[in-house]
PDB file of N, CA and C in Angstrom:
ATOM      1  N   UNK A 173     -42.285 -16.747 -31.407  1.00 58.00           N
ATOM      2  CA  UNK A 173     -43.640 -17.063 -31.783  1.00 58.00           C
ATOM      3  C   UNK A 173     -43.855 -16.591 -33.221  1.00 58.00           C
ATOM      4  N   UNK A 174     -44.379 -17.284 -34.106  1.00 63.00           N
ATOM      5  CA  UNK A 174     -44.747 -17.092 -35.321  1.00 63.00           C
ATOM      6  C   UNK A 174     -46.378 -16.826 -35.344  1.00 63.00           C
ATOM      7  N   UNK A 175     -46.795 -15.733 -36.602  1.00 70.00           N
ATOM      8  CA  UNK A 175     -48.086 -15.272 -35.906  1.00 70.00           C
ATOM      9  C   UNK A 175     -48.727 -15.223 -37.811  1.00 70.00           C
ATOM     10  N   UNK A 176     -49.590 -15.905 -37.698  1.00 69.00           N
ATOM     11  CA  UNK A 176     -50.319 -15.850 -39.009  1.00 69.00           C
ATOM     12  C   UNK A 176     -51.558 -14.998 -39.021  1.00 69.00           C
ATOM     13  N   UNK A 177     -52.009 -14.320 -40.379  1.00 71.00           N
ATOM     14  CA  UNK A 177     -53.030 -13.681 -39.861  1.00 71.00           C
ATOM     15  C   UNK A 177     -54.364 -14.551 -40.213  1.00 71.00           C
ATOM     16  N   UNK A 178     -55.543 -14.191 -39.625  1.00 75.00           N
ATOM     17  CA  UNK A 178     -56.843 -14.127 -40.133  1.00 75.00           C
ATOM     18  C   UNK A 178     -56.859 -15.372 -41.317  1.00 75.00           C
ATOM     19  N   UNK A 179     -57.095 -16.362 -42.019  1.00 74.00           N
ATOM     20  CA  UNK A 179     -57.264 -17.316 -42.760  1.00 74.00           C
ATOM     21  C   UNK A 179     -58.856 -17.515 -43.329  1.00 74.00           C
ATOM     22  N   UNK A 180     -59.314 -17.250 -44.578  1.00 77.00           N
ATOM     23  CA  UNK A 180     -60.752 -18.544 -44.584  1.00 77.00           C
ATOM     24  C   UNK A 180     -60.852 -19.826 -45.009  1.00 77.00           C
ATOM     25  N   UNK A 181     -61.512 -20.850 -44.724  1.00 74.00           N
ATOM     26  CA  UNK A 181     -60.538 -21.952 -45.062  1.00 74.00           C
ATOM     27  C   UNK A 181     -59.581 -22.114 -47.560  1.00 74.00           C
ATOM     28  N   UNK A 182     -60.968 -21.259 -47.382  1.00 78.00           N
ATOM     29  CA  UNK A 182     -59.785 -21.327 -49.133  1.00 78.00           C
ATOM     30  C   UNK A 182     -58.696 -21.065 -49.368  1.00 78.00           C
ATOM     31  N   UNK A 183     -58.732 -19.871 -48.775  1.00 82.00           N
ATOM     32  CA  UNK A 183     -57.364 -19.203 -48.618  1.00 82.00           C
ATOM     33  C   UNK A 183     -56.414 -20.192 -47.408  1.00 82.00           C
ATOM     34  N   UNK A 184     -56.427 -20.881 -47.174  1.00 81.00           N
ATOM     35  CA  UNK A 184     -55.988 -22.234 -46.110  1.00 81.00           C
ATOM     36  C   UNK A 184     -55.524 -22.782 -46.871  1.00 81.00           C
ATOM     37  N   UNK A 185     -56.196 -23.176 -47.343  1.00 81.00           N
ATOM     38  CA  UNK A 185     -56.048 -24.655 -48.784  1.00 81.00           C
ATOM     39  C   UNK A 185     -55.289 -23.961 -49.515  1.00 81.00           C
ATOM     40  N   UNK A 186     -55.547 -22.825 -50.146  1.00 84.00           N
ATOM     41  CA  UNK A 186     -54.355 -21.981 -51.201  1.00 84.00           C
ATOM     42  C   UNK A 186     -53.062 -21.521 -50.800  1.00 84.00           C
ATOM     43  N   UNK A 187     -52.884 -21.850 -49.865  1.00 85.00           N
ATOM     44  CA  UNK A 187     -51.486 -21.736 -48.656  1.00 85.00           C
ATOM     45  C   UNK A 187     -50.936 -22.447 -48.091  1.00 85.00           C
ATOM     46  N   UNK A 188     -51.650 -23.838 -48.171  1.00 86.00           N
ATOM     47  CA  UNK A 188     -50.704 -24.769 -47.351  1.00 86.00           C
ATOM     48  C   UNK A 188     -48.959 -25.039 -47.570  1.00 86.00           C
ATOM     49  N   UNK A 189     -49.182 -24.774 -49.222  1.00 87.00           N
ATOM     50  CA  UNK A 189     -47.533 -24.751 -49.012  1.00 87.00           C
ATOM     51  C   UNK A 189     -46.863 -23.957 -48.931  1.00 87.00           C
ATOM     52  N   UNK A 190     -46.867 -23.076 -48.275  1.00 87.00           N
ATOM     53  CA  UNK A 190     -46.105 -22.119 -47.429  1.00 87.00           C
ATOM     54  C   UNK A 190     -45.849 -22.402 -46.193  1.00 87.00           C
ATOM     55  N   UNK A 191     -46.318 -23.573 -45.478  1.00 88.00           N
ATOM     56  CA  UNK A 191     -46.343 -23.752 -43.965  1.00 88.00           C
ATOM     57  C   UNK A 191     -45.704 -25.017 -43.924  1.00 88.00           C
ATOM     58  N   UNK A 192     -44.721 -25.542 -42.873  1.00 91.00           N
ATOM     59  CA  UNK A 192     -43.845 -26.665 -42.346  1.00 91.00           C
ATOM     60  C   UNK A 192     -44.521 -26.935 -41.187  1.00 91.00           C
ATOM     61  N   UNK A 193     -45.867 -26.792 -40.302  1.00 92.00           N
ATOM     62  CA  UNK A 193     -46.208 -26.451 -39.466  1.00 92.00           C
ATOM     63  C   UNK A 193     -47.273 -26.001 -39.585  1.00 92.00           C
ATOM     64  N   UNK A 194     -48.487 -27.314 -39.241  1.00 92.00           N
ATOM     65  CA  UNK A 194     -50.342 -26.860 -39.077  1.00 92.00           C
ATOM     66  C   UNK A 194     -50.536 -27.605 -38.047  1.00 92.00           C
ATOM     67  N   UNK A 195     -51.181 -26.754 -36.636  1.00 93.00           N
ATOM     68  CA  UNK A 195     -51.930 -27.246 -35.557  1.00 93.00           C
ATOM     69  C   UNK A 195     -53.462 -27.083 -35.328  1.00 93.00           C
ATOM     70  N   UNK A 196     -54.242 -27.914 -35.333  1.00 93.00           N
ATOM     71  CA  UNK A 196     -55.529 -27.774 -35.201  1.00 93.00           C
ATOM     72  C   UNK A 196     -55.571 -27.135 -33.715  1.00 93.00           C
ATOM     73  N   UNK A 197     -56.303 -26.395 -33.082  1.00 92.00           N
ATOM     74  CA  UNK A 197     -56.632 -26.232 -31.608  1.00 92.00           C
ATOM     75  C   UNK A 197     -57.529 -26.287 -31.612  1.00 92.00           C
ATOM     76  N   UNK A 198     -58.896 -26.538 -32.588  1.00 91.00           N
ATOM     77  CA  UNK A 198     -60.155 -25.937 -31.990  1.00 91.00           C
ATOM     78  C   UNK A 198     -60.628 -27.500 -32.270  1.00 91.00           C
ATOM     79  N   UNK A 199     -62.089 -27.714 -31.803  1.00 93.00           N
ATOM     80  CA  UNK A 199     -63.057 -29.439 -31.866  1.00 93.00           C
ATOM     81  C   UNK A 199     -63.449 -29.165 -33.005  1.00 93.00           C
ATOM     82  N   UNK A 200     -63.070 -28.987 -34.235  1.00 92.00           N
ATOM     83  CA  UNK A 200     -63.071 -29.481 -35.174  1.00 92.00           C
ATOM     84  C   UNK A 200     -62.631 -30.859 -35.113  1.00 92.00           C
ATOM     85  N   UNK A 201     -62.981 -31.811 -35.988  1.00 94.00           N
ATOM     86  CA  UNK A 201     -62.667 -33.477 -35.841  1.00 94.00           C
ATOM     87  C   UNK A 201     -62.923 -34.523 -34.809  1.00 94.00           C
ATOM     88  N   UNK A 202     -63.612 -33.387 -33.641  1.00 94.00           N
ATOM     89  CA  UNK A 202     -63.679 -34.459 -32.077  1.00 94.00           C
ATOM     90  C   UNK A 202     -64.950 -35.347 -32.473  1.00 94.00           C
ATOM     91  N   UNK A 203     -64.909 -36.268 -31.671  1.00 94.00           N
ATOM     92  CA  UNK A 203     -66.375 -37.365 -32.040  1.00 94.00           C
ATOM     93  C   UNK A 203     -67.111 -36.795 -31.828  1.00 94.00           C
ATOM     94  N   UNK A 204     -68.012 -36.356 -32.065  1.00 92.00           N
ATOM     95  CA  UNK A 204     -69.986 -35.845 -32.655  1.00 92.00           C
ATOM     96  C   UNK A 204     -69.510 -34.592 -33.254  1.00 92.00           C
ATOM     97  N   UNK A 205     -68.117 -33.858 -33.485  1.00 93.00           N
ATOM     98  CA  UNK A 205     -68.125 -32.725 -34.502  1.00 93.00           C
ATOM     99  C   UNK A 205     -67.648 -32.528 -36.065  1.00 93.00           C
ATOM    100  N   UNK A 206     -68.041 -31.717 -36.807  1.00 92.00           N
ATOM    101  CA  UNK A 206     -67.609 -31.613 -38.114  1.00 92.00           C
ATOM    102  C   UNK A 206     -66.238 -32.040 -38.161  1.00 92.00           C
ATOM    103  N   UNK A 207     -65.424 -32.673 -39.269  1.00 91.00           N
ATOM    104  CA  UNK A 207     -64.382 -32.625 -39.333  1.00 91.00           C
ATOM    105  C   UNK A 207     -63.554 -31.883 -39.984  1.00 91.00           C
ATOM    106  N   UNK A 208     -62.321 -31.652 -39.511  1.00 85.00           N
ATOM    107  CA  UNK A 208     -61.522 -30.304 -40.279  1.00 85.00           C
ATOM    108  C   UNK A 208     -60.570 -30.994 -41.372  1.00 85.00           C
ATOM    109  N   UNK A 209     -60.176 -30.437 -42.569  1.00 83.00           N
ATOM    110  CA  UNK A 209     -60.372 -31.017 -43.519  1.00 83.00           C
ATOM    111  C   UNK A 209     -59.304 -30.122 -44.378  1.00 83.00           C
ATOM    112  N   UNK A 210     -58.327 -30.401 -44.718  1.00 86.00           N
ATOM    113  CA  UNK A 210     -57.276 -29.244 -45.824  1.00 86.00           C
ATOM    114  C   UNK A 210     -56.798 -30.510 -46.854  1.00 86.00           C
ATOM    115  N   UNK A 211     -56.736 -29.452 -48.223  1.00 88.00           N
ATOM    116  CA  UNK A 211     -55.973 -29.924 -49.313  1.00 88.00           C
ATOM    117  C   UNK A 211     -54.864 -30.032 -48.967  1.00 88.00           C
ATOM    118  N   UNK A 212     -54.137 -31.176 -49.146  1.00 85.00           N
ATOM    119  CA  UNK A 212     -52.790 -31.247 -49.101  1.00 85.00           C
ATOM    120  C   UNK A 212     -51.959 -31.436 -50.486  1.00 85.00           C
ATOM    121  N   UNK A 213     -52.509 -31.273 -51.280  1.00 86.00           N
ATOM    122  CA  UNK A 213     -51.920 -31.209 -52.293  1.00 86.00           C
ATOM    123  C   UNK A 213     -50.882 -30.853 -52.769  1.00 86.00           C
ATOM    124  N   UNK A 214     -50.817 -29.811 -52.277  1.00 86.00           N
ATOM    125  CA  UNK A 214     -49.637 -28.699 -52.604  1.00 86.00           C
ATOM    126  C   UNK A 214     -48.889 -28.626 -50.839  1.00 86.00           C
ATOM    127  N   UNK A 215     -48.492 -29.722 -50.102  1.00 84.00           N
ATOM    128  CA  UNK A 215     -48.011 -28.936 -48.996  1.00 84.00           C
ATOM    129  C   UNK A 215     -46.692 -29.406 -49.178  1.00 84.00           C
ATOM    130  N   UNK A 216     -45.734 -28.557 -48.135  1.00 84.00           N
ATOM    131  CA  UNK A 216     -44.018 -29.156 -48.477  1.00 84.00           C
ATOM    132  C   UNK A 216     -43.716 -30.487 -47.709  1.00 84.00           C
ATOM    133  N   UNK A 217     -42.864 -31.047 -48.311  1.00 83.00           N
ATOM    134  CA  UNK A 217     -42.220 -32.122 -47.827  1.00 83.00           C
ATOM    135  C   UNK A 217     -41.913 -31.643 -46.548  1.00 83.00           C
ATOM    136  N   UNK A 218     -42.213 -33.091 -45.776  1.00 89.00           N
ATOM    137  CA  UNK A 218     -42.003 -32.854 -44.215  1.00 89.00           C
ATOM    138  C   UNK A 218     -42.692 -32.002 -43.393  1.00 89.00           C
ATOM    139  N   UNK A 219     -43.548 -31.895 -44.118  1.00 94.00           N
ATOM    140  CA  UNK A 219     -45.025 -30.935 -43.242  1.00 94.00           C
ATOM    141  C   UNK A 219     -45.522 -31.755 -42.232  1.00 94.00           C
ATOM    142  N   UNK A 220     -45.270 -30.776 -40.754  1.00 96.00           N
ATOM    143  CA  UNK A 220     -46.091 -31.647 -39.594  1.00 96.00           C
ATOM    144  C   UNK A 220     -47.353 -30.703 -39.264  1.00 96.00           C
ATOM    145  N   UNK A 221     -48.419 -32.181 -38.890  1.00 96.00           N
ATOM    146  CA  UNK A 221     -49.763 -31.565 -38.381  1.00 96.00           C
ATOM    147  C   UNK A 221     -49.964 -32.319 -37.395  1.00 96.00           C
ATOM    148  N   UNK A 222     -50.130 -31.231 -36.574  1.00 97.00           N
ATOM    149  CA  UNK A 222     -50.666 -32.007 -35.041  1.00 97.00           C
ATOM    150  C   UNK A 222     -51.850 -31.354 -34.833  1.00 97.00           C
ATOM    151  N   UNK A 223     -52.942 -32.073 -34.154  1.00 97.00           N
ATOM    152  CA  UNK A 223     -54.393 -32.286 -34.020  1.00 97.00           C
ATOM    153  C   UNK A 223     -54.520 -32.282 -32.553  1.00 97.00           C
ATOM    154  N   UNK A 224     -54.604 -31.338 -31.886  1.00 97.00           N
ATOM    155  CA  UNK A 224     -54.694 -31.261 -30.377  1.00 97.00           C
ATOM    156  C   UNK A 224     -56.268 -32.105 -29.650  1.00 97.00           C
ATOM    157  N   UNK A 225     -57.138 -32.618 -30.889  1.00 97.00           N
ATOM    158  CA  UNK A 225     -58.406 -33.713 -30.721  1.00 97.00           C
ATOM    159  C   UNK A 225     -57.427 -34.745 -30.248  1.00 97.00           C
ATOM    160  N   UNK A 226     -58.071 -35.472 -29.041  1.00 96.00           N
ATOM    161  CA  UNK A 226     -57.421 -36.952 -28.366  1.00 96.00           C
ATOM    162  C   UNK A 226     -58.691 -37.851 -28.958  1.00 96.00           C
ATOM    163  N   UNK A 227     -60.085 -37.203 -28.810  1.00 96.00           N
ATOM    164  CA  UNK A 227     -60.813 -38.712 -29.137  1.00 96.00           C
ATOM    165  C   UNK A 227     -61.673 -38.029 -30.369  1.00 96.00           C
ATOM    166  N   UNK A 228     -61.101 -38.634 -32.008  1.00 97.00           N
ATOM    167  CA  UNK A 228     -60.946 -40.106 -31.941  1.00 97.00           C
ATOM    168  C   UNK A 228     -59.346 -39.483 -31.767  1.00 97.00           C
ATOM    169  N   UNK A 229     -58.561 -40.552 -31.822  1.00 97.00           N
ATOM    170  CA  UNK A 229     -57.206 -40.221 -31.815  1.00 97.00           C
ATOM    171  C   UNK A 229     -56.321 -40.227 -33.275  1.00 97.00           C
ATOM    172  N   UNK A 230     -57.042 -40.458 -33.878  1.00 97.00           N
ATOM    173  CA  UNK A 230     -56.664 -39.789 -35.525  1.00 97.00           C
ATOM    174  C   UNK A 230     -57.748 -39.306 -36.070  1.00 97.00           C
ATOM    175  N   UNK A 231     -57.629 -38.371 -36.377  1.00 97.00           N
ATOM    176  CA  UNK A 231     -58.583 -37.326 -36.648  1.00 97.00           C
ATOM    177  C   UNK A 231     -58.840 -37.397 -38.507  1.00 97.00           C
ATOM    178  N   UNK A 232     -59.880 -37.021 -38.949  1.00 95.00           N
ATOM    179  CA  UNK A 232     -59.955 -37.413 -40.926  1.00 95.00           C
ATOM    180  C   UNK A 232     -59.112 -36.433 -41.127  1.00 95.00           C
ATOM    181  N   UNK A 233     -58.126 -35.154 -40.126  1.00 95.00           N
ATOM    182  CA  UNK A 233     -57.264 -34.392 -40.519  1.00 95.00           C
ATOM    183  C   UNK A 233     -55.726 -35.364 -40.535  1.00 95.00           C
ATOM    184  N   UNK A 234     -55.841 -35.750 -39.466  1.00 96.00           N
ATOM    185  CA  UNK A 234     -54.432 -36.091 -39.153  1.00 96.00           C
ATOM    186  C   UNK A 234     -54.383 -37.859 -39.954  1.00 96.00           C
ATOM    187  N   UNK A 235     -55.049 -38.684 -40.150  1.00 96.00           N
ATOM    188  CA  UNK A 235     -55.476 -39.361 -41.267  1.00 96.00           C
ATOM    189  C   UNK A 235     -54.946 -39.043 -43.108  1.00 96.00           C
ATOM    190  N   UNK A 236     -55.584 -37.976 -42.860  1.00 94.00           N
ATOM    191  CA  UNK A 236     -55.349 -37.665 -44.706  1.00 94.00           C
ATOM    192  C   UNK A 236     -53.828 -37.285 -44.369  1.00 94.00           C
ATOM    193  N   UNK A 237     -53.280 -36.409 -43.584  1.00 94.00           N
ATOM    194  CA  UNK A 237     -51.910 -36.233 -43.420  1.00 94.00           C
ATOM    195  C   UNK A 237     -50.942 -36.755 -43.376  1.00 94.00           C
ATOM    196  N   UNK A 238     -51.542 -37.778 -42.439  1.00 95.00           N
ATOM    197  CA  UNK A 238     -50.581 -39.147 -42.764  1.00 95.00           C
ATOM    198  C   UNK A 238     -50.535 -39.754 -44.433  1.00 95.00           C
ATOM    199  N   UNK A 239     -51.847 -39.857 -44.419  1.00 94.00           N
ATOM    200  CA  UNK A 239     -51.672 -40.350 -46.111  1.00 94.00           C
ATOM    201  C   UNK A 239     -50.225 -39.937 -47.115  1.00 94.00           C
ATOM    202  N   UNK A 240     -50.504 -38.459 -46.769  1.00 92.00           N
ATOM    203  CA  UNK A 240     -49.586 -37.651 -48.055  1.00 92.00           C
ATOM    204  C   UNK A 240     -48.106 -37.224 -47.256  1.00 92.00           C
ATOM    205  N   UNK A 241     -48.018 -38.197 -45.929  1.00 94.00           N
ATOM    206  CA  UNK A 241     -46.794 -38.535 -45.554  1.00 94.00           C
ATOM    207  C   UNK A 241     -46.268 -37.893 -44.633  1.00 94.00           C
ATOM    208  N   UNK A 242     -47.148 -36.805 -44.191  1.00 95.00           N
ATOM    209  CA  UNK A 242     -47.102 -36.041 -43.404  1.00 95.00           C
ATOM    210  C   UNK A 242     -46.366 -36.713 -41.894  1.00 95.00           C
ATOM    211  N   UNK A 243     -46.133 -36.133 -41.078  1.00 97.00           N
ATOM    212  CA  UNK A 243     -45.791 -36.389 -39.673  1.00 97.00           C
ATOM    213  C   UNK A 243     -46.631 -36.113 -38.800  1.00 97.00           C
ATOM    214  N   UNK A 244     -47.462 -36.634 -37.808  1.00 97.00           N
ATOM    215  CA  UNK A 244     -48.784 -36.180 -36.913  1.00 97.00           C
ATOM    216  C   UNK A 244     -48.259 -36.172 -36.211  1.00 97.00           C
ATOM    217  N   UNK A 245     -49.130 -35.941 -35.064  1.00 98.00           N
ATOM    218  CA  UNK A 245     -49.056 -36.105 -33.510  1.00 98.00           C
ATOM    219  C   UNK A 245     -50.271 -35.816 -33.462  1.00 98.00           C
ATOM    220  N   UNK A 246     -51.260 -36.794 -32.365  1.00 98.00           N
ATOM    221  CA  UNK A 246     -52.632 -36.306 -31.838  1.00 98.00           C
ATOM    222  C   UNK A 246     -52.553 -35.327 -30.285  1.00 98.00           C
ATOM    223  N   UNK A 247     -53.154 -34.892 -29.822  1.00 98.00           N
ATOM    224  CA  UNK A 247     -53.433 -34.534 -28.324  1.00 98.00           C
ATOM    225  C   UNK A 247     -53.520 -34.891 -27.173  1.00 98.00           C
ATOM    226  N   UNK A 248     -53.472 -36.467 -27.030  1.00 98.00           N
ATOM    227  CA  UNK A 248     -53.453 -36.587 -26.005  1.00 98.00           C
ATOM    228  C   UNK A 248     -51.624 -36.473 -25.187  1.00 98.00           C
ATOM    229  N   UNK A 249     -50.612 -36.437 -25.929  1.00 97.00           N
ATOM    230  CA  UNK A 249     -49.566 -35.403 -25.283  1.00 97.00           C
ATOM    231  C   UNK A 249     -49.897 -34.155 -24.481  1.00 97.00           C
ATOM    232  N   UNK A 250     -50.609 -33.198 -25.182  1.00 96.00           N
ATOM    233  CA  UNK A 250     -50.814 -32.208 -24.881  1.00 96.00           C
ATOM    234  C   UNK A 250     -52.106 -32.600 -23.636  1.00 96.00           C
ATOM    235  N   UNK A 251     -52.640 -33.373 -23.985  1.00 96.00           N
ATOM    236  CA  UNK A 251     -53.732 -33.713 -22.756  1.00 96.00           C
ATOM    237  C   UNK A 251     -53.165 -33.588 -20.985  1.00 96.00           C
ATOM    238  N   UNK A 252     -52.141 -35.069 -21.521  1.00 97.00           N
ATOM    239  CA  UNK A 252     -51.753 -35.159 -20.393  1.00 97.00           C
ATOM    240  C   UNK A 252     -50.703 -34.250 -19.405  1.00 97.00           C
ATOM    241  N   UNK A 253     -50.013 -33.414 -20.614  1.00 96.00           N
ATOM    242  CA  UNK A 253     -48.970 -32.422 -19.790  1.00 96.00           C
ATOM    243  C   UNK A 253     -49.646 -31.373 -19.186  1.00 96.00           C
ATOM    244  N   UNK A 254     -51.076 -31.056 -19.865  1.00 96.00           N
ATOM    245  CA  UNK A 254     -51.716 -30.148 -18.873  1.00 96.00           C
ATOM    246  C   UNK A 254     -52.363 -30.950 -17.808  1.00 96.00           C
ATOM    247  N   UNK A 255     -52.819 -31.876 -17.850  1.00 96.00           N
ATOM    248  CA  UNK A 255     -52.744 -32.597 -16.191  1.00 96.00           C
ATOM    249  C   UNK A 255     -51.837 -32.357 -15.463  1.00 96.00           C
ATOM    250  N   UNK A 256     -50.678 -33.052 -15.714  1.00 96.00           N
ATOM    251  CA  UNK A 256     -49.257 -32.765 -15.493  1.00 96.00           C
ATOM    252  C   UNK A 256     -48.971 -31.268 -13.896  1.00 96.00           C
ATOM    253  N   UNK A 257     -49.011 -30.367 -15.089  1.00 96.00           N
ATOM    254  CA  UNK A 257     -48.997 -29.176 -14.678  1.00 96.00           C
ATOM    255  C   UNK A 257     -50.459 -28.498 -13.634  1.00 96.00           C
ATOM    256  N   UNK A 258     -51.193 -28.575 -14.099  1.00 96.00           N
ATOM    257  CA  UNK A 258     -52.060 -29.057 -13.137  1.00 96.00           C
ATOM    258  C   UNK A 258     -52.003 -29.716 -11.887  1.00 96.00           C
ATOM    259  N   UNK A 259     -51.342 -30.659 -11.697  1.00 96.00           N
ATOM    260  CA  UNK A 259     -51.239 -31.746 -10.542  1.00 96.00           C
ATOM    261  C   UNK A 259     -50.058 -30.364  -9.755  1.00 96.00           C
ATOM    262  N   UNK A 260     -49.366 -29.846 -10.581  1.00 96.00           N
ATOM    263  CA  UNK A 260     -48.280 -29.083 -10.072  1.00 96.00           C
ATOM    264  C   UNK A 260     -48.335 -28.258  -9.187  1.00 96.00           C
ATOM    265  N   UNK A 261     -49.398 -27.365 -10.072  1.00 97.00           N
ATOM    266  CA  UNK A 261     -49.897 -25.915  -9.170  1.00 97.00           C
ATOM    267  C   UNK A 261     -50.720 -26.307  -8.577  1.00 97.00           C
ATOM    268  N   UNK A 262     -51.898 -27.414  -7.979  1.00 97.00           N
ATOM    269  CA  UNK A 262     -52.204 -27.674  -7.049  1.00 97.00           C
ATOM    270  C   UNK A 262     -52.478 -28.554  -5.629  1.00 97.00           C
ATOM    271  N   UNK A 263     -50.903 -29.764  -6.606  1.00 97.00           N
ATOM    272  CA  UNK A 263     -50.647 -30.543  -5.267  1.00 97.00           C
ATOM    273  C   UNK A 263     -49.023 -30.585  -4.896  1.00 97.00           C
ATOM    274  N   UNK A 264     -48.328 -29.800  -5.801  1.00 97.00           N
ATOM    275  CA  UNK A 264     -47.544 -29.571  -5.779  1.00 97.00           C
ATOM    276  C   UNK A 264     -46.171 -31.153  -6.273  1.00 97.00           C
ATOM    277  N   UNK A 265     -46.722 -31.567  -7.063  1.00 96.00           N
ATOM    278  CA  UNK A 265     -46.245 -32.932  -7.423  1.00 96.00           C
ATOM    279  C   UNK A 265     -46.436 -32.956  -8.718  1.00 96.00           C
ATOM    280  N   UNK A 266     -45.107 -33.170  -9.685  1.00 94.00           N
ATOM    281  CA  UNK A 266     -45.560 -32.839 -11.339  1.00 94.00           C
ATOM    282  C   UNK A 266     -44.673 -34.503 -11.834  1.00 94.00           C
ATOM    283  N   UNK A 267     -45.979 -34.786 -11.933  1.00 94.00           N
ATOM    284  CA  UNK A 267     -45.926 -36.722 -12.692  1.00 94.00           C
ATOM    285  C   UNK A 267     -44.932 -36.221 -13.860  1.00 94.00           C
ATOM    286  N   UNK A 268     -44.377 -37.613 -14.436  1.00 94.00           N
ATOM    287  CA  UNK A 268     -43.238 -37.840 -15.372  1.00 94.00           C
ATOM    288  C   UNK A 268     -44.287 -38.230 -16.817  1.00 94.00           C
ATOM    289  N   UNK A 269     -44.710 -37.677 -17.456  1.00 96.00           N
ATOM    290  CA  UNK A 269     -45.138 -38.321 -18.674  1.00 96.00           C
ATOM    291  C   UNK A 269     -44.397 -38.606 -19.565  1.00 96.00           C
ATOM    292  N   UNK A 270     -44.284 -40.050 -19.551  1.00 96.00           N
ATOM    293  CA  UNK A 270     -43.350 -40.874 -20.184  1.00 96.00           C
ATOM    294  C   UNK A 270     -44.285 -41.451 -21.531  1.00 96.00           C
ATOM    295  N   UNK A 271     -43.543 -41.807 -22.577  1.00 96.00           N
ATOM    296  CA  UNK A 271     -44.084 -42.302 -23.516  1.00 96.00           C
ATOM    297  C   UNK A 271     -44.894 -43.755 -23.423  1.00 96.00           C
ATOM    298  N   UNK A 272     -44.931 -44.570 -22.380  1.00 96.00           N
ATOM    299  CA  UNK A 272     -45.744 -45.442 -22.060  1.00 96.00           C
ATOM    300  C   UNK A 272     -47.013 -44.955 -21.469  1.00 96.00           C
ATOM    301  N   UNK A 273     -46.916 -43.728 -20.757  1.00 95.00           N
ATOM    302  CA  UNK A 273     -48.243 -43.127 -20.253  1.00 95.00           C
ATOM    303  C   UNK A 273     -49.014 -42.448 -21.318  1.00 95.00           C
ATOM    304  N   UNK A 274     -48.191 -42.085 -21.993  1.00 95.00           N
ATOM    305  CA  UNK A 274     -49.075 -41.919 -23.806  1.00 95.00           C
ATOM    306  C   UNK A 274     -49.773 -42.732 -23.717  1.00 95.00           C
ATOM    307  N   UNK A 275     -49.211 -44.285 -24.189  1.00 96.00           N
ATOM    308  CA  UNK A 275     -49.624 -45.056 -24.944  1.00 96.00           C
ATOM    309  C   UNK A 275     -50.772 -45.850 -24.002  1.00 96.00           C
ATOM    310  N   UNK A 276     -50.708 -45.547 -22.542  1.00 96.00           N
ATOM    311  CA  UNK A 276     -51.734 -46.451 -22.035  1.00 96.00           C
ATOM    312  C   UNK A 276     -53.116 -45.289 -21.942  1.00 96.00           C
ATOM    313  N   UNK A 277     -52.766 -44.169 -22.017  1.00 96.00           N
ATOM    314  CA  UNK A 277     -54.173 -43.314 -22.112  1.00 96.00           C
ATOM    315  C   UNK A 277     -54.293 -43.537 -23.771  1.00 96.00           C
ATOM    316  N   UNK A 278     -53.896 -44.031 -24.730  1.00 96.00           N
ATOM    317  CA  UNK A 278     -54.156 -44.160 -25.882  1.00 96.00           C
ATOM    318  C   UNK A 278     -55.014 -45.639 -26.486  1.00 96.00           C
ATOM    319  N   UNK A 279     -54.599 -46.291 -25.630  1.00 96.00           N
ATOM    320  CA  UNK A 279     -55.177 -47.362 -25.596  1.00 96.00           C
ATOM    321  C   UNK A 279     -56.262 -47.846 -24.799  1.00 96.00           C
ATOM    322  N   UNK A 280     -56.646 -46.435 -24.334  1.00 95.00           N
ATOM    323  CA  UNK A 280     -57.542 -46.333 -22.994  1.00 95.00           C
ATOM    324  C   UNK A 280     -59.137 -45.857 -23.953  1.00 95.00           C
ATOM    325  N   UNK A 281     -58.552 -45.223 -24.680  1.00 91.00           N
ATOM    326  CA  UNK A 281     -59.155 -44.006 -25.862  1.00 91.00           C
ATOM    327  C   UNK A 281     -60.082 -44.498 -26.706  1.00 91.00           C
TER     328      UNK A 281
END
């Protein structure tokens, strides 16, 4: 586990390129909330950002990221594997999330 400390977003923006690796976790970017928002200016080649927001399913984070070439991933992965696991510990049956079950809760979205 890699452990960063404490951040404000300036000091965010004045750091991005130090990081190969930015995950949103919090509703920042979800539909009716503020959106979360970093300079990418300065980030390294091959910087991935994943946006654990499913709706919308590109987020104005994971959007601009893409722009500057970034690699995304949205949340609804992470959505569905905690279903997943879920279904596990309480029916004792753990579904296959396959990349078509992505794409049909994505298109569901």
């Amino acid at each position: 586990m890699i452990r960063s400390p404490y951040m404000d977003w300036q000091k965010l923006n004045d750091s991005i390129s130090q990081f190969n690796l930015i995950i949103n976790c919090t509703s920042q970017g979800m539909k009716g909330k503020n959106d979360f928002t970093l300079d990418f200016s300065s980030m390294q080649q091959g910087l991935s950002v994943i946006d654990l927001v499913y709706n919308p399913l590109e987020t104005k984070l994971l959007i601009d990221a893409k722009s500057r070439g970034c690699q995304i991933l949205n949340g609804v992965p992470m959505l569905l594997n905690q279903a997943a696991l879920s279904w596990k510990l309480w029916l004792n049956i753990r579904p296959d999330i396959s990349d078509d079950i992505i794409q049909f809760v994505e298109d569901k979205i």
